Amino acid sequence: MYYSTNKMFTIRVPYLFILSILSLNISIWCRECSSSDFSYHYTECDSRGQRWLYAVPKSHFLAGQCSNVPQPREGLNCSFSCPTGNFLDMETQQCRVCPAGTYSLGNGVRYEQFTEMPTGFSVENYPDESDKPVEIMENGESTGGEEAATTRAPAFCSNQIGWVVQNDELRYTPTPCISKLSISLNLIKDGYIEFYYKMPKNSRSLVAIIQVKNAQCQNYGDSRSMFLQAAHLLATPSRSTNAFEDVAVGEDGFRARRIHIRAGQNLLTWTVASNSRELTTLADIIHVPKIDIFGLAFTPSCTSCPSGTYSHSGANKCDSCPSGTFSGKGSPRCEQCSEYEYSGPRASKCQRRPNCKSSDYYSIRSNICQNGSQSVSYEKIKPAVCVEPGLSQAKKKTERCSACNAGMSRDKTTGKCEYCDSTAEYSDDGLVCKKCPEKSVPEAGYFFTRWDVLPAEVSTTCEYISPDEGGQQCDVAPAWIPFDDRIESAQTWATGVALELSVKVSPGFFNPLRMGGLTARPSLDNPMGYISIDIEMVCADQTCQLYFVQERINASLQNHFDVIAALNGTQPRRIFRYPIVENSPTQFVVAFMRSGSALERDALTDRAIIYSFNVSNIGDPASKKTEGGAAICVRCPNWDEKTKECRPCDVGHFWNDKDSKCIKCPPGTALNLTSSRIGLTSCTKCGDNLGSEDGSSCSFSGRFQLPSPDDSSQAMKFDLTPLKNRTFTAEGIKVYAREGNSYYHTFNVSLFGEAIRCQDSFDTLNSGRSVASDQSQDMSSHSDDVVFCRSAAIPASIMGNVTSSSSDVFSKVLHVSTTVLSRKLVAVTQNRTFGPFHLSNEQLEYDSTLTSSTRPIDLHFFFEPSQASTRLSNCPHGTIGVVTARCDPKAIKSPLARLSRKCPDGTCDGCVYHVIVESSYACPICHPEDFEEIRGECVDNVQQIHYIPSKHCVLSGAQNRLKEETCSNISKNVKLMLLVAALAIVCLGTTVVIFYQRNKSLEYRYMRIIEGKEPDNVHSCGLASEDEDEEDEVAGTRVFFGKKKNNYVVSVSKDPKAKAKSNARNKEEVAEFLSDRPDDG
């Protein structure tokens, strides 16, 4: 028993030990965790929009150790979201205010201060095959374009260009490839995405398309180009609001584009391609510093403010720190830089101030001249960054006054430069105003050639290239610095800035000597005036950029401008001259961006230099009064002695001093408006095969002659008048072939100089109308004298619910990024060379096996090249438009306009834009020996006659290809045989009748002789045998038959020799014979 008791004891002791150990372990493993040890999450939303909230330990070491894990509980509705400036406390499911240094969008998320592509963002670059030659297959189909996009090596398109993260923002940098940015969006309710962006000034060189697809990869909303403004964005039929909203933000060119997105999974793509690679420069960058996405469920935490910004509590955005301050990430305030440091706006740190140099100062001259001298002082260029005391105080001096600008003189009382009387005076030296010579008038305007002080009409400013949401204006002052004989861009320490110089022409333009007077429409041949600028650029690399822009000063035409010049890289000194074709008030702006400014790493030594800036014929067209000053006086072409007024000659007329009257320019010439318009030398000859009817401009009649290529004496005659009053449209090869919308280039051209429609527009099939975007920023495409232009055509579609149970897709074609190629036809010739431009065999599709005799007959229409001021470095002679009218005798019905198969995008080199028009009207008219006549069979007494040209020629209107004549079913040969047979029958019948009558008469007489008796005195008509041969040779023997006393007698007369011997005897016998004949009565 003891043993057993001990045994039982020994068995119980281990159990108690184990239980104690287990209880100890449980107390260690299962403990109460704090709320900070858990993170809270929502389950997926169900069909009713409900969900559960559950807690999960933050650390893996706490798994299974917390005894107080919260139980899942009902969560907030999926559509719930906090207001802006608040975040959702997941534990309490209550909205809390964001602390200072942070911000919240409520139900949205903001992407800024980019360091890498955010999650859900992706970029794809692929080749643009629009310039790849099109190969014709045996079945007649073409290759290239869409299918050829995969044939080029992927390494051709680098991922270092296109859409990239650069300088803390998302950017599109120029690339020859197509770059597509894709953003994946999953919204729990309808929301929107908003881009804060800035397009380059030369945005017409780019085509940008935004496209939204749902989870089924179906497009919805409007596909729109970034160049179109909100005024003409059509809504879907089922919605009253636009899918796109675009508004200006600030004054630095930044805009906010809001795109509405539906709930669910969506994919937004922003595709950009170079519409005109020859006009695209390295500075043509799209800046996207911020992207907001709304429509998310909630914001579980506030976002810290980026470096260089700050915020107060409950903020929905962060404000930028001003210049001279800085801040780190999540800062509630900006800190001041020390005395020896400086910073720009939105700075994350301060930089040490550099020592001053002479370029950090600029001179300020007084505009008042007293006693022939003026004071000169020096100040630092703002923002004042450098440190070196004393220079601005020590460099104060007086200098001798310089002369005023041309057209001005210095007032002796005030010492200021004043304009001369614009109606009668001029000043070519800027010292003294002089009267114009007799019969001449001053040419008023602004003629700035001396830059000791800034003229009153000139102002300078700057703007940041990168955004500044704090609203701080660029404080570089002055942005341009006068240096007596020139004005230069400031060498400021500020980075990422564009330095601008503006010349404001408030009155407008008035030219009293303009051809045709006030009623004549301004054009390039007859402009209101001219602007010229003498400029030079010194740059570190090709990324520096200069734009020369003409802006309209009109409330209804805000932000409308023409890009007169777009230059990049170092440029030698040269003069650009540009005609002014509008009389409205205008402002001319020169904007210069230094190398590296897009990355805020400006080359401080880069500068643009302007030596002269001249604008002619300034005045108020309403009051017919000139303003400004005149540098020269223009001789009046038509002076009225009575009124002492100058009147312009009629259109196309010049003044003849000898006859003292206006005379029209001879045929084939036009008046040169840049000349004095006095004398016959003012008329210039028109281009090849062009003529002039009114003497003011050269035009193409359509009828002309060219020498024959085979050196024959006959010239080739052409008649292209059927092609008059037509606009030819040629379409290029499509790109964007991988997915989504494609785009292609369209060319519109008129061969006879008629104005064509050349605007940014889009057509809608559902409304049956065309809407033009009058908000386009480049007004050059809206002129009414354009004859050759190019635009990017984007086939788009919108899907809208017409009824609750059905949906229709309405097709559209958007025409954007319109570029004017020419406004004037200058020559029609078979010569392939025009000035510095040449049409290559590749452009004309000439095979190397073709000889000059086997090549098609081509007529080349050369249009006026682009203004020299618009050229870039890759096209030193500018750009030109050419149309080749190709002879195709088979193209009888309608001409075919197309692009070269070797250059399917319309240009091979970016400088020559080439369109081919195939038509029978481009063939020479046939000469009589050039065609063959073929007659058809006679059917129903009608015969068709075909004229087949034997060469590349066509028949004129008088020589129709097909004629009809009346005919007979019996051929000519049959008719001839019948006629011969008829004649033979008639002749045979006549012969038979004649012989029959003679035989009958002889028979009758013979019978009478047989029945009658011998006459008394009868000579035998028989011949002796020996005399037979002799008598047979006797000619003219005559036999007479008669009747005497009821008896027949016969008389024989021999040859004349015999008659002569017995003439008397014969006469007696004849007389006796006749006297014995019975009377007929």
Short mmCIF file of N, CA and C in Angstrom, two decimals, residues 833-838:
data_model
loop_
_atom_site.label_atom_id
_atom_site.label_comp_id
_atom_site.label_asym_id
_atom_site.label_seq_id
_atom_site.Cartn_x
_atom_site.Cartn_y
_atom_site.Cartn_z
N THR A 833 13.88 72.04 -109.38
CA THR A 833 14.62 72.88 -108.45
C THR A 833 14.01 74.27 -108.40
N PHE A 834 13.83 74.77 -107.17
CA PHE A 834 13.33 76.14 -106.98
C PHE A 834 14.17 76.77 -105.87
N GLY A 835 15.08 77.66 -106.26
CA GLY A 835 15.96 78.27 -105.28
C GLY A 835 16.81 77.20 -104.61
N PRO A 836 16.85 77.20 -103.28
CA PRO A 836 17.66 76.18 -102.58
C PRO A 836 16.94 74.86 -102.40
N PHE A 837 15.70 74.75 -102.86
CA PHE A 837 14.91 73.53 -102.66
C PHE A 837 14.95 72.67 -103.92
N HIS A 838 14.92 71.35 -103.70
CA HIS A 838 14.99 70.41 -104.81
C HIS A 838 14.14 69.19 -104.50
#
